[in-house]
Each structure stands twice: as structure tokens, then as C-alpha cells.
Short mmCIF file of N, CA and C in Angstrom, two decimals:
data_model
loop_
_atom_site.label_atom_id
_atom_site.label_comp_id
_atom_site.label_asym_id
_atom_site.label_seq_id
_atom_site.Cartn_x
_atom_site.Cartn_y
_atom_site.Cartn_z
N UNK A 140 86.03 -34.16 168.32
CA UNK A 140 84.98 -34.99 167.79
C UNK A 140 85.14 -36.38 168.39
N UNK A 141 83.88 -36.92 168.96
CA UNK A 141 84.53 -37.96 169.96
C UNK A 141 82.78 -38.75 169.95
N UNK A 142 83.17 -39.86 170.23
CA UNK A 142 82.18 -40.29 170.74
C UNK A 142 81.69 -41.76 169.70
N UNK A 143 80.63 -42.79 169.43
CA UNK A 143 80.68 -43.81 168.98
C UNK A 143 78.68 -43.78 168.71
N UNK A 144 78.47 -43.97 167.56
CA UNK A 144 77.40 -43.98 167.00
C UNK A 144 76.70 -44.93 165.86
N UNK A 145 75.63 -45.16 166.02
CA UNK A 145 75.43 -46.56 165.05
C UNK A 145 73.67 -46.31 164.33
N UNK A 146 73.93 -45.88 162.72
CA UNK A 146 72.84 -45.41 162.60
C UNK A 146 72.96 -46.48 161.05
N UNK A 147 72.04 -45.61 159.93
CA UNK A 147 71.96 -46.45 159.12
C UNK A 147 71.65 -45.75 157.46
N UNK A 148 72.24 -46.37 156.23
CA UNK A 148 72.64 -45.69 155.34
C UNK A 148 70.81 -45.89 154.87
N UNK A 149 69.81 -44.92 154.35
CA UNK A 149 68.55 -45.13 153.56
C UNK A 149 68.98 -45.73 152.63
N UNK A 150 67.85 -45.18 152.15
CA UNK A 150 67.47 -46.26 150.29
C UNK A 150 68.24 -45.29 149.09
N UNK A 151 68.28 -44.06 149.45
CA UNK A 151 68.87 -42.88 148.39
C UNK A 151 70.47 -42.38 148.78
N UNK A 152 70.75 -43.61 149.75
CA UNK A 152 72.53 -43.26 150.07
C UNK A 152 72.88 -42.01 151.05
N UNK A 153 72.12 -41.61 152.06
CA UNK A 153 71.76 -40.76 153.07
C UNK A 153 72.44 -41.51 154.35
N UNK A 154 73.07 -40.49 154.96
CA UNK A 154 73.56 -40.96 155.94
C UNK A 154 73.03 -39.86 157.32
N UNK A 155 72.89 -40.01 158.46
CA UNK A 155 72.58 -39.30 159.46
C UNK A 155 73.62 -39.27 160.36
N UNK A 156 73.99 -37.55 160.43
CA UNK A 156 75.11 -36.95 161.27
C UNK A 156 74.91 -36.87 162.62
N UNK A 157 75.33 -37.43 163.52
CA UNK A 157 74.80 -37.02 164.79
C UNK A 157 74.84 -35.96 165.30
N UNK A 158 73.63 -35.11 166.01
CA UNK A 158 74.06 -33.60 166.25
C UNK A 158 75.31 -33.10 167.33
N UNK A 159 76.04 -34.07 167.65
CA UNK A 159 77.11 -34.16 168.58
C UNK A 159 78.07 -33.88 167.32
N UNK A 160 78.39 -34.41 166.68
CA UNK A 160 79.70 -34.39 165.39
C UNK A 160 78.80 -33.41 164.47
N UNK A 161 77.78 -33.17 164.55
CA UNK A 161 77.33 -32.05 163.79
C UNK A 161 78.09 -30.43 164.27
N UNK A 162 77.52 -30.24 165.04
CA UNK A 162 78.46 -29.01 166.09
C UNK A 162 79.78 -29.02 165.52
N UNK A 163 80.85 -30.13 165.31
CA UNK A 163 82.36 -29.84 165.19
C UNK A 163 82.40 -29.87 163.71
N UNK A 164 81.69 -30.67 162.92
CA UNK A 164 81.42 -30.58 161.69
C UNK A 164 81.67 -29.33 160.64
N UNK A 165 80.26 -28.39 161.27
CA UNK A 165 79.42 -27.73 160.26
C UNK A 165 78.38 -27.98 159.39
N UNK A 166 77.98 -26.99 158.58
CA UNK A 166 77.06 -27.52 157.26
C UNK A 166 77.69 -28.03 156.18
N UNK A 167 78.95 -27.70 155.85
CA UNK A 167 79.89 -28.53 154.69
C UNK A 167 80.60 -28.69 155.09
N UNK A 168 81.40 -30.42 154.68
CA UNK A 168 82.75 -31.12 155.06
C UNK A 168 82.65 -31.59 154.14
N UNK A 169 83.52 -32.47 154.58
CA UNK A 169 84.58 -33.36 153.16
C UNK A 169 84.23 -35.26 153.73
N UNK A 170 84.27 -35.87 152.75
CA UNK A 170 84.27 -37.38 152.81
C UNK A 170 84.81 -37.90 151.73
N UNK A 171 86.12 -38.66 152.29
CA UNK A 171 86.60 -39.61 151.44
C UNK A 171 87.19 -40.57 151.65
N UNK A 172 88.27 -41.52 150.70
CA UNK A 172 88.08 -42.81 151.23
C UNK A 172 89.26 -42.78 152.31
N UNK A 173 89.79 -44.04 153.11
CA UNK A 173 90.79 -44.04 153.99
C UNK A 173 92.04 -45.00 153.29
N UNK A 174 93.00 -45.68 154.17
CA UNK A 174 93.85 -46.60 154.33
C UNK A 174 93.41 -47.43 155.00
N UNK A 175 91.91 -47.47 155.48
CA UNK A 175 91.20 -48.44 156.07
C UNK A 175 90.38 -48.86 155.62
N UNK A 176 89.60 -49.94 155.80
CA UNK A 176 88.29 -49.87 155.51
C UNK A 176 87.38 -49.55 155.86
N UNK A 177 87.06 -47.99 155.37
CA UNK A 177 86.53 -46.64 156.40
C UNK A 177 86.45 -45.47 155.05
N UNK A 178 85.24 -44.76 155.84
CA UNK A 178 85.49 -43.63 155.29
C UNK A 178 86.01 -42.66 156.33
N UNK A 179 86.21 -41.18 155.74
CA UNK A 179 86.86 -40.61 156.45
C UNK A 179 86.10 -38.75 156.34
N UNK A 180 85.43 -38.71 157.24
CA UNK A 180 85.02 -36.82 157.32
C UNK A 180 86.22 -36.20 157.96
N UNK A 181 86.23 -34.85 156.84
CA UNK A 181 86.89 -33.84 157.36
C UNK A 181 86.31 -32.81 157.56
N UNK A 182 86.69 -31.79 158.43
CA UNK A 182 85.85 -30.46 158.51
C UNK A 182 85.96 -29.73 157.18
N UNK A 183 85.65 -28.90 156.65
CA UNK A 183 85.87 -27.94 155.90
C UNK A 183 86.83 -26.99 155.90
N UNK A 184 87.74 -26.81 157.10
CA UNK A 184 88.71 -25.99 157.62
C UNK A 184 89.99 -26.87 157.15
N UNK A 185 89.83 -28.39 157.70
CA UNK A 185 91.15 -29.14 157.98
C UNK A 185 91.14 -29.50 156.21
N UNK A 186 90.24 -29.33 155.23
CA UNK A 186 90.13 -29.90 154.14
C UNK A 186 91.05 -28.91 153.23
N UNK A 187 90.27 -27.46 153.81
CA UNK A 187 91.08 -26.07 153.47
C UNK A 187 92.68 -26.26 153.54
N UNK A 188 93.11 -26.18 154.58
CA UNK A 188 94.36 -25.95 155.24
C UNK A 188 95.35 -27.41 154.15
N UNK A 189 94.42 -28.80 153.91
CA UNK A 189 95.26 -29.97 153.02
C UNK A 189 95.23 -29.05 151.63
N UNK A 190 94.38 -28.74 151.09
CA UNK A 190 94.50 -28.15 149.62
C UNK A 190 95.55 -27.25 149.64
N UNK A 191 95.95 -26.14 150.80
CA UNK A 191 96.63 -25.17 150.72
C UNK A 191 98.66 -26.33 150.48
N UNK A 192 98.18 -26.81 151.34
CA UNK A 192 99.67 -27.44 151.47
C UNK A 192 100.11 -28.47 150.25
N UNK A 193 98.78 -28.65 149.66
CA UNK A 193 99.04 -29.84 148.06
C UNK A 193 99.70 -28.82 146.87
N UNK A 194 99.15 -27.55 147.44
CA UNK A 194 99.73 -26.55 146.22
C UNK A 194 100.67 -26.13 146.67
N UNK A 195 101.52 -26.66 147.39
CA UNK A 195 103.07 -26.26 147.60
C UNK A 195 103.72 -27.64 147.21
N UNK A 196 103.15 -28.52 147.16
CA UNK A 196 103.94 -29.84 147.23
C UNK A 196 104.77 -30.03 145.78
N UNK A 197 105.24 -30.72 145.28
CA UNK A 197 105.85 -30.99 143.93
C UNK A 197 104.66 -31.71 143.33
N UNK A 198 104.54 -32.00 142.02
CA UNK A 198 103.72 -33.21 141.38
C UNK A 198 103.71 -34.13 141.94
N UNK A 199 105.07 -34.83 141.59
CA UNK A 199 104.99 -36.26 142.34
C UNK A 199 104.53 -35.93 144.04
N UNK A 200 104.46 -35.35 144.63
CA UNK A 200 104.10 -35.79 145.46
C UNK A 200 102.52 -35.82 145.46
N UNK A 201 101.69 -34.66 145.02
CA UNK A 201 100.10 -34.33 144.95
C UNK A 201 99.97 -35.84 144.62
N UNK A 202 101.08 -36.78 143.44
CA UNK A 202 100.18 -37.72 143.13
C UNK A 202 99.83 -38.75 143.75
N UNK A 203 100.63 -38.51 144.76
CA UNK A 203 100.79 -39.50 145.69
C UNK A 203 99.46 -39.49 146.55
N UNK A 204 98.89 -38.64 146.48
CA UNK A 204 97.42 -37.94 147.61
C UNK A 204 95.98 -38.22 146.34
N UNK A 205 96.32 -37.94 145.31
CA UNK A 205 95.62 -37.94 144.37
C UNK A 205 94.07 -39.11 144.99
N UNK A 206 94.93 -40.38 145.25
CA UNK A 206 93.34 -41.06 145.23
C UNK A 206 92.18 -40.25 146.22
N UNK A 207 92.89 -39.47 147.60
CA UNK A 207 92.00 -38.83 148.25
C UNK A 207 91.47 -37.84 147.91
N UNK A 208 91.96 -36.99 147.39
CA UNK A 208 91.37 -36.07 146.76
C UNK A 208 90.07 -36.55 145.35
N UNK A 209 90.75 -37.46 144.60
CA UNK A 209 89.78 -37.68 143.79
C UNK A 209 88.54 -38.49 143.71
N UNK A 210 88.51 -38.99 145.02
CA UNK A 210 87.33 -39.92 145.49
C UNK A 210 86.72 -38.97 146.59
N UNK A 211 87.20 -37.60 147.04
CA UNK A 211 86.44 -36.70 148.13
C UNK A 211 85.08 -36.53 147.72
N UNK A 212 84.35 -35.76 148.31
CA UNK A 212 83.16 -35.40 148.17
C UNK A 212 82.51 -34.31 148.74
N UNK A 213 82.28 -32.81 148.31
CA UNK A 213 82.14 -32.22 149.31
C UNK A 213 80.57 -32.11 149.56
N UNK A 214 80.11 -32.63 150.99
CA UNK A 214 78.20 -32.72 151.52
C UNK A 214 78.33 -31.23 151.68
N UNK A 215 77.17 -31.32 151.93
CA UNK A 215 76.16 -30.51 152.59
C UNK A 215 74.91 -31.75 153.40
N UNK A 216 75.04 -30.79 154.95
CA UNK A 216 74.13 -31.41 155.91
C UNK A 216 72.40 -31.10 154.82
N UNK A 217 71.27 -31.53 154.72
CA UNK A 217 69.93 -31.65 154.33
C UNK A 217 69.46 -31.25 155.51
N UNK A 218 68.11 -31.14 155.62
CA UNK A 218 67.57 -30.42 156.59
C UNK A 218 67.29 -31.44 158.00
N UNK A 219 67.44 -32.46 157.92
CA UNK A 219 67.32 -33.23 158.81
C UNK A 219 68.83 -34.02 159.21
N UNK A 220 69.46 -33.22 158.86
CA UNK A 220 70.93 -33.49 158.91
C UNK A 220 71.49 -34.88 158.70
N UNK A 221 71.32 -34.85 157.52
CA UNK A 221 71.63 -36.24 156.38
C UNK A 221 72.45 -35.63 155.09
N UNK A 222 73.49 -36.57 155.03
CA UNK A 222 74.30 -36.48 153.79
C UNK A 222 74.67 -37.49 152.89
N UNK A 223 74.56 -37.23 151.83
CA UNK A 223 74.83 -38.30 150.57
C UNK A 223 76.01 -39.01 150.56
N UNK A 224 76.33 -40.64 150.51
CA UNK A 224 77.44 -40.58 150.11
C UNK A 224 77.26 -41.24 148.73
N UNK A 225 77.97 -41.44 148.38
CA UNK A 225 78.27 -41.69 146.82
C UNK A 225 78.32 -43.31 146.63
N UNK A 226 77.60 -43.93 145.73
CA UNK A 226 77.53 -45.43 145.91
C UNK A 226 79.64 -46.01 145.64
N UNK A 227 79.88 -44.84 145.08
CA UNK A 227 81.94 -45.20 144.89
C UNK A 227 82.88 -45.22 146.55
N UNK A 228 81.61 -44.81 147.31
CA UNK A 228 82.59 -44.37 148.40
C UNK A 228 81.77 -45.33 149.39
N UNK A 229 80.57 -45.54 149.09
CA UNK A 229 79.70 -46.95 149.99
C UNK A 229 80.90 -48.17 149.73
N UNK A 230 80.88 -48.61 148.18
CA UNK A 230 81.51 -49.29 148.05
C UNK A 230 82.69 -49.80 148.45
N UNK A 231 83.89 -48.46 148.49
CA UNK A 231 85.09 -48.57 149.19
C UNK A 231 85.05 -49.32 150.33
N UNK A 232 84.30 -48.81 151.43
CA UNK A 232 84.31 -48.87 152.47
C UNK A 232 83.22 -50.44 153.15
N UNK A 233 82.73 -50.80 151.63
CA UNK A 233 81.96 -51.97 152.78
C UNK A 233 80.79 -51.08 152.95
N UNK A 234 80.17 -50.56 152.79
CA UNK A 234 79.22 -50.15 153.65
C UNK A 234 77.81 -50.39 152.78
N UNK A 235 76.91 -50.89 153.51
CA UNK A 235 75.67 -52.01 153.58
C UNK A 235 74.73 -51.37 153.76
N UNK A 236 73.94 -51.54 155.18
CA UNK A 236 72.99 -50.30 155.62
C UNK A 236 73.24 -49.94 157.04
N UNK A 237 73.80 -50.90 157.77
CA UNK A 237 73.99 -50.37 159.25
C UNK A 237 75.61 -50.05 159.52
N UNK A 238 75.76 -48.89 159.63
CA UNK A 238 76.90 -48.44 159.86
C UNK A 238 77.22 -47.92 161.66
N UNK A 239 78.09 -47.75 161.57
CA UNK A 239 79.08 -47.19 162.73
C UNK A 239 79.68 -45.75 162.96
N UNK A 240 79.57 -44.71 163.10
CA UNK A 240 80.08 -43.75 163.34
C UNK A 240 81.17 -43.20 164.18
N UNK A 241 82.41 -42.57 164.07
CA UNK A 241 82.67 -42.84 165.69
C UNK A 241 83.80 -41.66 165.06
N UNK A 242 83.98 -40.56 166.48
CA UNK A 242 84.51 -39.82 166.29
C UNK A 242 86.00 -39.99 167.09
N UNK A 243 87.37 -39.51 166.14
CA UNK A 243 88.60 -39.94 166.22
C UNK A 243 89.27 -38.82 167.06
N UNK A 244 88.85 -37.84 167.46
CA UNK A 244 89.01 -36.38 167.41
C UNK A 244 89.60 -35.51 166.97
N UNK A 245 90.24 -35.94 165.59
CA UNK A 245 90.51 -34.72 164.89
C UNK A 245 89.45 -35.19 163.17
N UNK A 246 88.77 -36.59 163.37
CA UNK A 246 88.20 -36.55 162.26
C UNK A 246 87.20 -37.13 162.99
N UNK A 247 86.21 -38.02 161.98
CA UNK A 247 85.40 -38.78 161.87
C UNK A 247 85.23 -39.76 160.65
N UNK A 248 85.39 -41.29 161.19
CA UNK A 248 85.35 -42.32 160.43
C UNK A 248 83.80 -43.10 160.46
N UNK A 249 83.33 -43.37 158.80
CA UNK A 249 82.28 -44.31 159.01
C UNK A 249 82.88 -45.51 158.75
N UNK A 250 82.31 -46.49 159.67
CA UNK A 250 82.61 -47.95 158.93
C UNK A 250 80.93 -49.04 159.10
N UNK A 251 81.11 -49.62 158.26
CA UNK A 251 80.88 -50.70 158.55
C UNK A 251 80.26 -51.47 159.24
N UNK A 252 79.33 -51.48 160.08
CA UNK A 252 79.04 -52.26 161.80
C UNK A 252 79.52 -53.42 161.96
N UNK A 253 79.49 -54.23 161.00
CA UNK A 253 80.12 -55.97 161.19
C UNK A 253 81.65 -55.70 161.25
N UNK A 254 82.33 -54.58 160.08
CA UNK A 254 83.49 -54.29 160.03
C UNK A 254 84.00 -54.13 161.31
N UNK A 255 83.55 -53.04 161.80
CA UNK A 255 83.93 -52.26 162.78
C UNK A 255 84.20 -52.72 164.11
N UNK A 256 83.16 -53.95 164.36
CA UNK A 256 82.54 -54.53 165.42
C UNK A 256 84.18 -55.76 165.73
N UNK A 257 84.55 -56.00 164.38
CA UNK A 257 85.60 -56.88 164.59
C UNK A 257 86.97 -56.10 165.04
N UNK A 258 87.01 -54.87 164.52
CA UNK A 258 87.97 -54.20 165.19
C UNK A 258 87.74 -53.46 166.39
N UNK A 259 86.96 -53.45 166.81
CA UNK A 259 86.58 -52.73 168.29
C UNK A 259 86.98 -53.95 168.99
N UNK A 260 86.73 -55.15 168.83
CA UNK A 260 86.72 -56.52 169.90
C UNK A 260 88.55 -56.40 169.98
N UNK A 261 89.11 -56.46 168.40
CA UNK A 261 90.51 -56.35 168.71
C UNK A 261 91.09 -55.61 169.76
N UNK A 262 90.57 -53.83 169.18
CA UNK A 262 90.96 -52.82 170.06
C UNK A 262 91.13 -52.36 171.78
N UNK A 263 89.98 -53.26 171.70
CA UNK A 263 89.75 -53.12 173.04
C UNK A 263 89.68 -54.01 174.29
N UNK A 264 90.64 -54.99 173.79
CA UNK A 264 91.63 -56.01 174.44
C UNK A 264 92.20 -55.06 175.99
N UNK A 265 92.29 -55.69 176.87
CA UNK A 265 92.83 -54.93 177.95
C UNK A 265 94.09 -54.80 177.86
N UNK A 266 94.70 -55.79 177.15
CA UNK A 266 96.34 -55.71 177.02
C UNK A 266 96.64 -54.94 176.14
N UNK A 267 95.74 -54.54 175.18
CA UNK A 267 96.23 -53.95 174.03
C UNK A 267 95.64 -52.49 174.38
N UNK A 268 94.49 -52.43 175.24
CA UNK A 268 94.68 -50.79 176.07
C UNK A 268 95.61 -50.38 176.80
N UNK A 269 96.09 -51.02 177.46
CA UNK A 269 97.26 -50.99 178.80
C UNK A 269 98.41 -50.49 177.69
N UNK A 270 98.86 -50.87 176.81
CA UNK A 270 99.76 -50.69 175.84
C UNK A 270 99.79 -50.12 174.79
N UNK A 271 98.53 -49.40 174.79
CA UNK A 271 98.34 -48.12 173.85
C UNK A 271 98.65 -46.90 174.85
N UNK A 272 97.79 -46.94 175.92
CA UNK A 272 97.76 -45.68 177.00
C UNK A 272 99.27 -45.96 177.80
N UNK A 273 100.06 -46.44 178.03
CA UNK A 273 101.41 -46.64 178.09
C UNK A 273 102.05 -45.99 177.28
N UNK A 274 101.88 -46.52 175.95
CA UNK A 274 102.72 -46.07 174.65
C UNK A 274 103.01 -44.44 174.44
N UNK A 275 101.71 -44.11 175.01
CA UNK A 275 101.07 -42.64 174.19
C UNK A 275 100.74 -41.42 175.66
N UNK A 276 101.43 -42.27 176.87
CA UNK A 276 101.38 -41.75 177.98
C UNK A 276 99.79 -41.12 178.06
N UNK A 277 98.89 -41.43 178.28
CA UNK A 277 97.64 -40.85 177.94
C UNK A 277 97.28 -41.10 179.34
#
């Protein structure tokens, strides 16, 4: 899932999937909040495979996961391939009406556009590419 997109939340909390991250998607995934200021899609598979491994974990640890799980959300794409988010999970994240899309490739994060826009300028510092793709031998 890859790629960088900039669309915009309606009036009824609708968001539009691009048919590029639609394809890796599906018709149901998961959205919830991050460690960023972001939301965060999961496929329906990778959402599968976290539930399986929370029911092995001890308590204390599930509780430790708890806020993600309990702020998730599971969409469904609409026919024009739009999904709800929840004014609890707009909120988290900052999110206004013009958002950012951008695929991480093993997820997909919404943020923000003003948000986002300030961390892309960070990110994409030449020194601080040179020293990511160094780091990560890429």
C-alpha cells in the first residue's frame, strides 16, 4: 500500500478510499487511533491475525493495547467507496475537512493536511533521507 493522496472528510464524516489502497484494502478494514497524530487502516487480515495474538497475551498485557482496540472501527467501503469515520476518531487525529492519505506499506495512515504537511517538510529533508536510506540500507 503505497502512494500519497489528498481528499476530503464530507458533511456526514465520509471519507474517500482511493481505488489504489482500495485493491490492498478490501470491502472491510479496520480504523483506529495511532501514537501519532494519525489515524491508522488495517486490512481485515492484519486486524485478524492482532486479535488472534491478543488472545494469547496475558491481561496485563491486552491492557496495554486496549486503547486500540477500543477506539477501532470496523468500515465497510459504500458504494462510491467512502467510509465513515467516527467524530471520536476525527477528533483524535485533528482531522478538519482536508485530509492526507498516504500509504505506509503495510498500513495506511490518515492525517491531517496542515498536520501532515509539517511533517512531510521535516521528513523529507535531504539529510534526513540520506540517513534514513543509509540507516535501513534501502
Amino acid at each position: 500500500m503505497y502512494g500519497k493522496f489528498q481528499h476530503s472528510i464530507d458533511a456526514k464524516g465520509r471519507l474517500f478510499i482511493p481505488a489504489r489502497l482500495r485493491e490492498k484494502l478490501g470491502n472491510t478494514f479496520y480504523v483506529t487511533i495511532s501514537f501519532e497524530e494519525c489515524l491508522t487502516i488495517y486490512t481485515a487480515e492484519r486486524w485478524r491475525k492482532a486479535e488472534e495474538k491478543l488472545e494469547t497475551m496475558p491481561q496485563s498485557a491486552q491492557m496495554e493495547l486496549r486503547q486500540l482496540f477500543s477506539n477501532a472501527s470496523e468500515v465497510e467501503l459504500d458504494g462510491q467507496g467512502r467510509v465513515p469515520l467516527t467524530k471520536d476518531l476525527r477528533d483524535f487525529a485533528g482531522l478538519k475537512k482536508n485530509v492526507t492519505i498516504i500509504g505506509t506499506g503495510l498500513y495506511v495512515q490518515i492525517w491531517d493536511s496542515e498536520i501532515y504537511k509539517s511533517i512531510e517538510d521535516r521528513e523529507r529533508d535531504r539529510d534526513n533521507l540520506r540517513n534514513v536510506i543509509e540507516k535501513y540500507e534501502f
